Amino acid sequence: MDDQLDLILVTQSNVVDYEGFGNLPLDRSDLYKHLVYPRMVLHEGRFRSHLDYINRRVHGRYFDQGSMAQRREMLNIWNLPSMAGVHLINYLAQFGYRVRVINNLDSEWDWFEEAYRNCRRPPLVGISSTFYLSWKEVGGVAKRLRALDPEMDIVLGGAFANAETINGDPAAFAQRMRRYGIRYVLHAFNSETDLRDLLAARRGNAAIDAVRNLARIDGKLAGGSFELGPKVWNEPLLSLKDCPPTWDQHHLPFLNRTIQIRTASGCPFACAFCSYPTTAGPWQTVEADHVRAHLDSLMRIGSIDRIIFIDDTFNVPPHRFRELIKIFAEYRFEWFSFLRVQYVDDEVVRMMKDSGCKGVYLGIESASDKVLRNMNKRATSRQFAEGVQLLNKHDIDYLAAFVLGFPGEDDGTIQENIDFIRDNGVRFYSLKEFYYMPHTLVHEKRAEYGLTGMGNKWSHATMSHEQASRIKLEMFQAIESTHIDPDTSLWYMAYLYDQGYDFAQIRQWQAEINALMKRQLAAGNLAALPEAAEFTQAAE
């Protein structure tokens, strides 16, 4: 029995309803093809993730056909360790709290069940909402957890919970919490300290009504009173500055070769479509000495030799980036990061290559200077082209991400994107429609652009979301470069690399999947295609 466990934190699970997509009528694909392509591929009768297509080819089975032990050996993007879980276990340990992280509930349910049942006193169970976009997704996880114990105390925190309060009242949580059996919601950004205080209150070391940014239900979930703690802004914690370098001292059985860390918080830029500068707080960076101490700890984890740095502006300011690269060159790990490619030169890219850089994410968004100005990107198409050519020269792989349909987009700017990918030999790219959020700079200019709607349904003077969805599929079918699903993007590439595939193999797999999707898009009747045949024989 482990009566000292304070928290079991569930950080990830599958968020796409493949079962629901699999039940769509194949003879009516014209009604929904923009929802599934190019995110999914039709294979043996159902729409599958790209990784599940590879699972069937390599392992002889799909992910949902495997046991928990088999699923941990199969390909699933949520098997890649999240930054949130590893960060929290490292942060809370310094205060004496014992935390077990379940990285992917869909491949570690047996580990969750064992950990929960082995506790003499039921621990708090946390749901990190970093990758959830709706209460349906959150509620599905909560209901699954409470099926194990109807009295389970669940706390929800993270990006989805935070976003619900940007333009809303935390009091609105009450109905959803009762419906899904969630006792607590930590609704502020940067809520690590609030979680720490909640754990202290459960131990009896603090008053629960003093826990900041906490919505809670006292007593029975059905009829207990709904209470709100004081609402306070929390300064962001930095995983390397505010946590001791003890990564090697924790139980992290889900690790393979890759770990994610952050060396900065916030963003010094203010792209017009992005909410992060509004929600993340002021931009802060970690000093090089702190970074070095944490790298030493990470290297003491014998299996780890790859790092994904998830800083939004990793190479800004340039002098700090050069200092970090020099440090990386002293270690044996390989690394991935976001990159503002307009700020690199030949020397920096060569240093990146020599220090172990394997891949970067380029938020290019548009190759049209007109759209870039509207986006407030502070870059030009020419600067992007020069940076991409340097990455090609030094053989560093990258994903160039494009946003389609931002105000000002038209047929001419779309063609500029196509030309940019072709003329600069872009290796991997992604396409995603503009998503309109109220807490962004573009919202302040909505009258100027004739921008109406919200979320993924919008219209403005030069384009609508329906047109952007159609154009996305037309571009995908026309461009010869390798398209990667924008929802997984760099992580998809880093994860496959983590699993032993080099970039030539990744490109080969993805080219095969893309060719299959293009064939399906060109078909008049999906049900008549050979890949629509049902899967009839499970692997031995």
Coordinates of C-alpha atoms in Angstrom, one line a residue:
M1 CA 0.0 0.0 0.0
D2 CA 1.2 3.5 -0.8
D3 CA -0.6 5.9 1.6
Q4 CA 1.7 8.8 0.8
L5 CA 0.6 9.5 -2.8
D6 CA -0.9 13.0 -3.0
L7 CA -1.8 13.3 -6.7
I8 CA -2.2 11.2 -9.7
L9 CA -2.0 13.5 -12.7
V10 CA -3.5 12.5 -16.1
T11 CA -1.8 14.7 -18.7
Q12 CA -3.0 13.3 -22.0
S13 CA -5.4 11.0 -23.8
N14 CA -6.7 10.7 -27.4
V15 CA -8.8 13.8 -28.2
V16 CA -10.0 12.8 -31.7
D17 CA -13.2 10.8 -31.9
Y18 CA -12.0 8.3 -34.5
E19 CA -15.0 6.0 -33.6
G20 CA -17.4 8.8 -34.6
F21 CA -15.5 9.6 -37.8
G22 CA -15.4 5.9 -38.6
N23 CA -19.2 5.8 -38.6
L24 CA -19.6 8.5 -41.2
P25 CA -21.2 7.3 -44.4
L26 CA -18.5 6.9 -47.0
D27 CA -20.9 7.7 -49.9
R28 CA -21.5 11.2 -48.5
S29 CA -17.9 12.2 -48.0
D30 CA -18.5 15.5 -49.9
L31 CA -20.3 16.7 -46.8
Y32 CA -17.4 16.2 -44.3
K33 CA -14.2 15.6 -46.2
H34 CA -12.8 19.0 -45.1
L35 CA -13.1 17.7 -41.5
V36 CA -11.2 14.5 -42.0
Y37 CA -8.6 15.3 -44.7
P38 CA -5.7 15.6 -44.4
R39 CA -5.9 14.8 -40.7
M40 CA -7.0 11.2 -41.3
V41 CA -6.7 8.5 -43.8
L42 CA -9.3 5.9 -44.8
H43 CA -7.9 2.5 -44.2
E44 CA -9.7 -0.9 -44.0
G45 CA -13.1 0.6 -43.6
R46 CA -12.5 3.4 -41.1
F47 CA -10.8 6.8 -40.8
R48 CA -7.5 6.4 -38.9
S49 CA -4.8 8.6 -37.6
H50 CA -1.6 8.6 -39.7
L51 CA 0.3 6.9 -36.9
D52 CA -2.4 4.2 -36.7
Y53 CA -1.9 3.5 -40.4
I54 CA 1.7 2.9 -39.7
N55 CA 0.8 0.7 -36.7
R56 CA -1.3 -1.5 -38.9
R57 CA 1.6 -1.8 -41.4
V58 CA 4.3 -2.4 -38.8
H59 CA 2.6 -4.1 -35.8
G60 CA -0.2 -5.8 -37.7
R61 CA -2.9 -4.2 -35.6
Y62 CA -4.5 -0.8 -34.8
F63 CA -3.9 1.0 -31.5
D64 CA -7.3 0.2 -30.1
Q65 CA -6.8 -3.5 -30.8
G66 CA -3.7 -3.7 -28.5
S67 CA -3.5 -4.5 -24.8
M68 CA -2.2 -1.7 -22.6
A69 CA 1.3 -3.2 -22.7
Q70 CA 1.1 -3.4 -26.5
R71 CA -0.2 0.1 -26.8
R72 CA 2.8 1.4 -24.9
E73 CA 5.0 -0.1 -27.7
M74 CA 2.8 1.1 -30.5
L75 CA 2.7 4.5 -32.2
N76 CA 0.4 7.1 -30.6
I77 CA 1.3 10.8 -30.5
W78 CA 0.0 11.0 -26.9
N79 CA 2.7 8.5 -25.8
L80 CA 5.2 11.3 -26.3
P81 CA 5.8 12.6 -22.8
S82 CA 4.1 15.9 -22.2
M83 CA 6.0 18.9 -20.7
A84 CA 3.1 19.6 -18.2
G85 CA 3.3 16.3 -16.3
V86 CA 7.1 16.1 -16.0
H87 CA 7.2 19.8 -15.0
L88 CA 4.6 19.4 -12.3
I89 CA 6.1 16.3 -10.8
N90 CA 9.5 18.1 -10.6
Y91 CA 7.9 21.3 -9.2
L92 CA 5.8 19.6 -6.5
A93 CA 8.5 17.2 -5.3
Q94 CA 10.4 20.1 -3.7
F95 CA 7.5 20.7 -1.3
G96 CA 7.3 17.0 -0.3
Y97 CA 4.4 16.0 -2.4
R98 CA 4.4 12.7 -4.1
V99 CA 3.0 12.7 -7.6
R100 CA 2.4 9.9 -10.1
V101 CA 2.0 11.0 -13.7
I102 CA -0.1 9.1 -16.2
N103 CA 1.2 10.4 -19.5
N104 CA -1.4 8.8 -21.8
L105 CA -4.5 7.4 -20.2
D106 CA -5.3 5.3 -23.3
S107 CA -2.1 3.3 -23.0
E108 CA -1.5 3.5 -19.2
W109 CA -5.0 2.8 -17.8
D110 CA -3.6 -0.3 -16.0
W111 CA -0.9 1.8 -14.4
F112 CA -3.5 4.4 -13.3
E113 CA -5.8 1.7 -11.8
E114 CA -2.9 0.0 -9.9
A115 CA -1.6 3.3 -8.6
Y116 CA -5.0 4.5 -7.4
R117 CA -6.0 1.2 -5.8
N118 CA -2.7 0.9 -4.0
C119 CA -3.2 4.1 -2.1
R120 CA -4.6 3.6 1.4
R121 CA -6.1 7.1 1.3
P122 CA -7.5 8.0 -2.1
P123 CA -5.3 10.7 -3.7
L124 CA -6.4 13.7 -5.6
V125 CA -6.7 12.9 -9.4
G126 CA -5.8 15.7 -11.8
I127 CA -6.8 16.2 -15.4
S128 CA -4.5 18.5 -17.4
S129 CA -6.6 20.1 -20.1
T130 CA -3.7 21.4 -22.2
F131 CA -5.0 19.6 -25.4
Y132 CA -8.7 19.6 -24.8
L133 CA -11.0 21.9 -26.7
S134 CA -14.4 21.1 -25.3
W135 CA -16.2 19.9 -22.2
K136 CA -17.2 16.8 -24.0
E137 CA -13.6 15.7 -24.2
V138 CA -12.9 16.7 -20.5
G139 CA -16.1 15.0 -19.4
G140 CA -15.3 11.8 -21.2
V141 CA -12.0 11.5 -19.2
A142 CA -13.7 12.4 -15.9
K143 CA -16.5 9.8 -16.4
R144 CA -13.9 7.1 -17.2
L145 CA -12.0 7.9 -14.0
R146 CA -15.1 7.9 -11.9
A147 CA -16.2 4.6 -13.2
L148 CA -13.3 3.2 -11.2
D149 CA -14.4 5.1 -8.1
P150 CA -17.6 7.1 -8.0
E151 CA -16.3 9.1 -5.0
M152 CA -13.0 10.0 -6.7
D153 CA -11.9 13.6 -6.1
I154 CA -11.0 15.1 -9.5
V155 CA -9.4 18.5 -10.2
L156 CA -9.3 20.0 -13.6
G157 CA -6.6 22.5 -14.6
G158 CA -4.7 23.8 -17.6
A159 CA -5.3 25.6 -20.8
F160 CA -8.9 24.7 -21.4
A161 CA -10.0 25.6 -17.9
N162 CA -8.0 28.8 -18.2
A163 CA -9.5 29.8 -21.5
E164 CA -13.1 29.3 -20.1
T165 CA -12.6 32.3 -17.8
I166 CA -11.0 34.7 -20.3
N167 CA -14.4 35.9 -21.4
G168 CA -16.5 34.1 -18.8
D169 CA -17.3 33.9 -15.1
P170 CA -15.8 31.0 -13.0
A171 CA -19.3 30.6 -11.5
A172 CA -20.3 29.0 -14.8
F173 CA -18.2 26.0 -13.9
A174 CA -20.8 24.8 -11.4
Q175 CA -23.1 23.0 -13.8
R176 CA -20.4 21.3 -15.7
M177 CA -18.6 20.2 -12.6
R178 CA -21.8 18.5 -11.2
R179 CA -22.6 16.9 -14.6
Y180 CA -19.1 15.3 -15.0
G181 CA -18.2 14.7 -11.4
I182 CA -15.4 17.2 -11.1
R183 CA -14.9 18.5 -7.5
Y184 CA -12.3 21.1 -8.2
V185 CA -11.3 23.4 -11.1
L186 CA -8.1 25.5 -11.0
H187 CA -9.0 28.1 -13.5
A188 CA -6.1 30.6 -13.5
F189 CA -3.1 30.6 -15.9
N190 CA 0.2 29.5 -14.3
S191 CA -1.7 27.5 -11.5
E192 CA 1.2 25.4 -10.2
T193 CA 1.2 27.3 -6.9
D194 CA -2.6 27.0 -6.6
L195 CA -2.3 23.2 -7.1
R196 CA 0.4 23.1 -4.4
D197 CA -1.9 24.9 -2.0
L198 CA -4.8 22.6 -2.8
L199 CA -2.7 19.6 -1.9
A200 CA -1.7 21.3 1.3
A201 CA -5.4 21.9 2.1
R202 CA -6.2 18.2 1.5
R203 CA -3.4 17.3 3.9
G204 CA -5.0 19.6 6.5
N205 CA -2.1 22.0 6.4
A206 CA -4.1 25.0 5.0
A207 CA -7.6 26.3 4.7
I208 CA -9.3 25.3 1.4
D209 CA -11.2 28.5 1.2
A210 CA -7.9 30.4 0.9
V211 CA -6.7 28.5 -2.2
R212 CA -6.6 30.9 -5.0
N213 CA -8.3 30.6 -8.3
L214 CA -10.2 27.5 -7.2
A215 CA -13.8 26.6 -8.0
R216 CA -15.0 23.7 -5.8
I217 CA -18.1 21.8 -4.7
D218 CA -18.3 21.1 -1.0
G219 CA -20.1 17.9 0.1
K220 CA -22.0 15.7 -2.4
L221 CA -21.4 16.7 -6.0
A222 CA -25.1 16.6 -6.8
G223 CA -26.2 18.9 -4.0
G224 CA -23.2 20.4 -2.3
S225 CA -22.5 24.1 -2.3
F226 CA -20.5 25.7 -5.0
E227 CA -17.7 27.9 -3.8
L228 CA -15.1 30.2 -5.4
G229 CA -11.7 31.1 -3.9
P230 CA -10.0 34.5 -4.4
K231 CA -9.1 35.2 -8.0
V232 CA -5.5 36.3 -8.4
W233 CA -3.1 36.6 -11.3
N234 CA -0.1 34.2 -11.0
E235 CA 3.2 35.1 -12.4
P236 CA 4.4 32.2 -14.7
L237 CA 6.7 29.6 -13.3
L238 CA 9.7 28.5 -15.4
S239 CA 10.4 24.8 -15.3
L240 CA 14.1 25.5 -15.2
K241 CA 14.2 28.5 -12.9
D242 CA 11.6 27.7 -10.3
C243 CA 12.2 23.9 -10.0
P244 CA 15.3 22.2 -8.6
P245 CA 17.3 20.2 -11.2
T246 CA 16.0 16.8 -10.0
W247 CA 14.5 15.3 -13.2
D248 CA 16.5 12.1 -12.7
Q249 CA 15.0 11.5 -9.3
H250 CA 11.4 10.8 -10.3
H251 CA 9.4 7.8 -11.5
L252 CA 8.8 8.4 -15.2
P253 CA 8.2 4.9 -16.7
F254 CA 6.7 6.4 -19.9
L255 CA 9.9 8.0 -21.0
N256 CA 11.7 6.7 -24.1
R257 CA 14.5 8.9 -25.4
T258 CA 12.8 12.3 -25.6
I259 CA 11.8 14.9 -23.0
Q260 CA 10.3 18.4 -23.3
I261 CA 11.4 21.4 -21.4
R262 CA 10.9 25.2 -21.4
T263 CA 13.6 27.8 -20.9
A264 CA 11.4 30.9 -21.3
S265 CA 7.8 32.0 -20.7
G266 CA 5.6 34.4 -22.6
C267 CA 6.4 35.9 -26.0
P268 CA 7.9 39.3 -27.0
F269 CA 5.9 39.3 -30.2
A270 CA 2.2 40.1 -30.8
C271 CA 1.0 38.2 -33.8
A272 CA -2.6 39.4 -34.5
F273 CA -4.1 35.9 -34.7
C274 CA -2.5 34.6 -31.5
S275 CA -3.8 34.7 -27.9
Y276 CA -0.6 33.6 -26.2
P277 CA 0.8 37.1 -25.5
T278 CA -2.5 38.0 -23.8
T279 CA -2.7 34.9 -21.7
A280 CA 0.9 33.9 -20.9
G281 CA 2.0 37.1 -19.1
P282 CA 5.3 38.9 -19.5
W283 CA 8.1 37.4 -21.4
Q284 CA 10.8 35.9 -19.2
T285 CA 13.9 33.9 -19.9
V286 CA 16.1 31.6 -17.8
E287 CA 19.8 32.3 -17.3
A288 CA 22.3 30.0 -19.0
D289 CA 23.6 28.6 -15.7
H290 CA 20.1 27.4 -14.8
V291 CA 19.7 25.7 -18.1
R292 CA 23.1 23.9 -17.7
A293 CA 22.1 22.6 -14.3
H294 CA 18.9 21.1 -15.6
L295 CA 20.7 19.6 -18.6
D296 CA 23.0 17.8 -16.2
S297 CA 20.1 16.4 -14.4
L298 CA 18.4 15.3 -17.6
M299 CA 21.6 13.6 -18.8
R300 CA 21.6 11.5 -15.6
I301 CA 18.4 9.8 -16.9
G302 CA 20.2 7.1 -18.8
S303 CA 17.7 6.8 -21.6
I304 CA 17.3 10.5 -22.4
D305 CA 19.3 11.8 -25.3
R306 CA 16.8 14.1 -27.1
I307 CA 15.1 17.3 -26.0
I308 CA 12.2 19.3 -27.4
F309 CA 12.5 22.9 -26.3
I310 CA 9.0 24.3 -26.4
D311 CA 9.8 28.0 -25.9
D312 CA 7.7 30.0 -28.4
T313 CA 10.7 32.3 -29.3
F314 CA 13.7 30.1 -28.6
N315 CA 16.2 32.0 -30.8
V316 CA 15.2 35.4 -29.5
P317 CA 17.2 37.4 -28.5
P318 CA 19.9 36.1 -30.8
H319 CA 22.8 36.6 -28.4
R320 CA 21.1 34.3 -25.8
F321 CA 20.4 31.7 -28.5
R322 CA 24.1 31.6 -29.4
E323 CA 25.0 31.2 -25.8
L324 CA 22.6 28.3 -25.4
I325 CA 23.8 26.6 -28.6
K326 CA 27.4 26.7 -27.3
I327 CA 26.2 25.0 -24.1
F328 CA 24.3 22.3 -26.1
A329 CA 27.5 21.5 -28.0
E330 CA 29.0 20.2 -24.7
Y331 CA 26.3 17.5 -24.4
R332 CA 25.4 14.4 -26.3
F333 CA 21.7 15.1 -26.8
E334 CA 19.9 16.0 -30.0
W335 CA 17.3 18.7 -30.0
F336 CA 14.1 20.2 -31.6
S337 CA 12.6 23.6 -31.1
F338 CA 10.5 26.4 -32.5
L339 CA 12.5 28.8 -34.6
R340 CA 12.0 32.4 -35.8
V341 CA 13.8 31.7 -39.0
Q342 CA 14.0 35.3 -40.1
Y343 CA 16.6 35.8 -37.3
V344 CA 19.2 33.2 -38.3
D345 CA 22.3 33.5 -40.4
D346 CA 24.7 31.0 -41.8
E347 CA 26.9 30.9 -38.7
V348 CA 24.0 30.3 -36.4
V349 CA 22.5 27.5 -38.5
R350 CA 25.9 25.8 -38.7
M351 CA 26.2 26.1 -34.9
M352 CA 22.7 24.6 -34.6
K353 CA 23.7 21.6 -36.7
D354 CA 26.9 21.1 -34.9
S355 CA 25.2 21.2 -31.5
G356 CA 22.7 18.4 -32.4
C357 CA 19.7 20.2 -33.8
K358 CA 17.6 17.7 -35.7
G359 CA 14.4 19.7 -36.5
V360 CA 12.6 23.0 -36.0
Y361 CA 9.1 24.4 -36.3
L362 CA 8.8 27.5 -38.5
G363 CA 5.7 29.5 -37.9
I364 CA 5.8 31.1 -41.3
E365 CA 2.0 31.5 -41.5
S366 CA 2.0 33.2 -44.8
A367 CA 4.5 33.9 -47.7
S368 CA 2.5 37.1 -48.7
D369 CA 4.0 40.3 -47.4
K370 CA 0.5 41.8 -47.4
V371 CA -0.9 39.1 -45.1
L372 CA 2.2 39.1 -42.9
R373 CA 1.7 42.9 -42.3
N374 CA -2.0 42.2 -41.4
M375 CA -0.7 39.5 -39.0
N376 CA 1.8 41.8 -37.4
K377 CA 4.5 39.1 -38.0
R378 CA 7.4 41.6 -38.2
A379 CA 8.9 39.5 -41.0
T380 CA 8.9 39.4 -44.8
S381 CA 8.6 36.6 -47.3
R382 CA 12.2 37.2 -48.4
Q383 CA 13.5 36.8 -44.9
F384 CA 11.6 33.5 -44.5
A385 CA 13.0 32.3 -47.8
E386 CA 16.6 33.1 -46.9
G387 CA 16.2 31.3 -43.6
V388 CA 14.7 28.2 -45.2
Q389 CA 17.5 28.0 -47.7
L390 CA 20.1 28.1 -44.8
L391 CA 18.3 25.2 -43.1
N392 CA 18.4 23.3 -46.4
K393 CA 22.1 24.1 -46.9
H394 CA 23.0 22.7 -43.5
D395 CA 20.6 19.8 -43.7
I396 CA 18.4 20.6 -40.7
D397 CA 14.8 19.3 -41.1
Y398 CA 11.9 21.6 -40.4
L399 CA 8.2 22.0 -40.7
A400 CA 6.9 25.2 -42.3
A401 CA 3.4 26.0 -40.9
F402 CA 0.9 28.0 -42.9
V403 CA -2.3 29.6 -41.8
L404 CA -5.0 30.0 -44.5
G405 CA -7.7 32.7 -44.6
F406 CA -6.4 35.4 -42.4
P407 CA -8.0 38.8 -43.3
G408 CA -6.4 40.0 -46.5
E409 CA -6.1 36.4 -47.9
D410 CA -7.2 36.0 -51.5
D411 CA -6.3 33.9 -54.5
G412 CA -3.2 35.8 -55.1
T413 CA -1.8 35.4 -51.6
I414 CA -2.7 31.7 -51.7
Q415 CA -0.6 31.3 -54.9
E416 CA 2.3 33.1 -53.1
N417 CA 2.2 30.3 -50.5
I418 CA 2.3 27.6 -53.1
D419 CA 5.2 29.3 -54.9
F420 CA 7.1 29.7 -51.7
I421 CA 6.9 26.0 -50.9
R422 CA 7.9 25.0 -54.4
D423 CA 10.6 27.6 -55.1
N424 CA 12.4 27.1 -51.7
G425 CA 12.3 23.3 -51.6
V426 CA 10.3 23.2 -48.4
R427 CA 10.7 19.7 -47.0
F428 CA 7.7 19.4 -44.6
Y429 CA 4.8 21.8 -44.4
S430 CA 1.3 22.1 -42.8
L431 CA -1.9 23.9 -43.7
K432 CA -4.4 25.1 -41.2
E433 CA -7.4 27.5 -41.4
F434 CA -7.4 30.7 -39.5
Y435 CA -9.1 30.4 -36.1
Y436 CA -10.7 33.5 -34.9
M437 CA -10.5 34.2 -31.1
P438 CA -11.9 37.3 -29.3
H439 CA -8.8 37.9 -27.1
T440 CA -6.5 38.6 -30.1
L441 CA -5.3 41.8 -31.9
V442 CA -7.2 40.9 -35.0
H443 CA -10.5 41.2 -33.0
E444 CA -9.7 44.8 -32.4
K445 CA -9.7 45.4 -36.2
R446 CA -12.7 43.3 -37.0
A447 CA -14.7 46.3 -38.3
E448 CA -11.8 47.3 -40.6
Y449 CA -11.6 43.8 -42.1
G450 CA -15.3 43.1 -42.1
L451 CA -14.6 40.1 -39.8
T452 CA -17.6 38.3 -38.4
G453 CA -18.3 35.0 -36.7
M454 CA -16.0 33.3 -34.2
G455 CA -13.7 30.2 -33.8
N456 CA -13.5 28.1 -37.0
K457 CA -16.6 29.7 -38.5
W458 CA -15.9 33.2 -39.8
S459 CA -16.1 35.5 -42.8
H460 CA -14.3 38.7 -43.8
A461 CA -14.0 41.0 -46.8
T462 CA -11.7 38.7 -48.8
M463 CA -12.5 35.1 -47.7
S464 CA -14.8 32.9 -45.7
H465 CA -14.0 29.7 -43.7
E466 CA -15.8 27.6 -46.3
Q467 CA -13.5 28.9 -49.0
A468 CA -10.4 28.4 -46.8
S469 CA -11.4 24.8 -46.1
R470 CA -11.8 24.2 -49.9
I471 CA -8.5 25.9 -50.7
K472 CA -6.7 23.8 -48.0
L473 CA -7.6 20.6 -49.8
E474 CA -6.8 22.0 -53.2
M475 CA -3.4 23.1 -52.0
F476 CA -2.8 19.7 -50.4
Q477 CA -3.6 17.9 -53.6
A478 CA -1.4 20.2 -55.7
I479 CA 1.8 20.6 -53.6
E480 CA 4.4 18.0 -53.9
S481 CA 6.2 18.7 -50.6
T482 CA 5.4 16.4 -47.6
H483 CA 2.4 17.6 -45.7
I484 CA 2.2 16.9 -41.9
D485 CA -1.0 17.2 -39.8
P486 CA -0.9 20.6 -38.3
D487 CA -2.4 19.4 -35.0
T488 CA 0.7 17.3 -34.3
S489 CA 3.3 19.0 -36.6
L490 CA 6.8 19.1 -35.2
W491 CA 5.8 16.7 -32.4
Y492 CA 4.8 14.1 -35.0
M493 CA 8.2 14.2 -36.5
A494 CA 10.1 14.3 -33.2
Y495 CA 8.0 11.4 -31.9
L496 CA 8.7 9.2 -34.9
Y497 CA 12.4 10.1 -34.6
D498 CA 12.1 9.1 -30.9
Q499 CA 10.7 5.7 -32.0
G500 CA 13.7 5.0 -34.2
Y501 CA 12.7 6.4 -37.6
D502 CA 15.1 8.7 -39.3
F503 CA 13.8 11.6 -41.4
A504 CA 14.1 9.8 -44.7
Q505 CA 11.9 7.1 -43.3
I506 CA 9.5 9.6 -41.9
R507 CA 9.2 11.3 -45.3
Q508 CA 8.7 7.9 -46.9
W509 CA 5.9 6.9 -44.6
Q510 CA 4.2 10.3 -44.9
A511 CA 4.5 10.4 -48.6
E512 CA 2.7 7.0 -48.8
I513 CA -0.1 8.3 -46.5
N514 CA -0.4 11.6 -48.4
A515 CA -0.6 9.7 -51.7
L516 CA -3.4 7.5 -50.3
M517 CA -5.3 10.6 -49.1
K518 CA -5.0 12.4 -52.4
R519 CA -6.3 9.3 -54.2
Q520 CA -9.3 9.3 -51.8
L521 CA -10.0 13.0 -52.3
A522 CA -10.0 12.5 -56.1
A523 CA -12.4 9.5 -55.9
G524 CA -16.1 10.1 -56.5
N525 CA -17.1 7.3 -54.1
L526 CA -15.0 6.3 -51.1
A527 CA -17.0 3.2 -50.5
A528 CA -15.8 1.7 -53.8
L529 CA -12.1 2.1 -53.0
P530 CA -10.2 -1.0 -51.9
E531 CA -9.1 0.7 -48.7
A532 CA -12.7 0.9 -47.7
A533 CA -12.8 -2.9 -47.2
E534 CA -13.4 -3.9 -43.6
F535 CA -10.5 -5.1 -41.4
T536 CA -11.3 -8.8 -40.9
Q537 CA -8.3 -10.5 -39.4
A538 CA -6.6 -9.3 -36.2
A539 CA -2.8 -9.8 -35.9
E540 CA -1.5 -12.7 -33.9

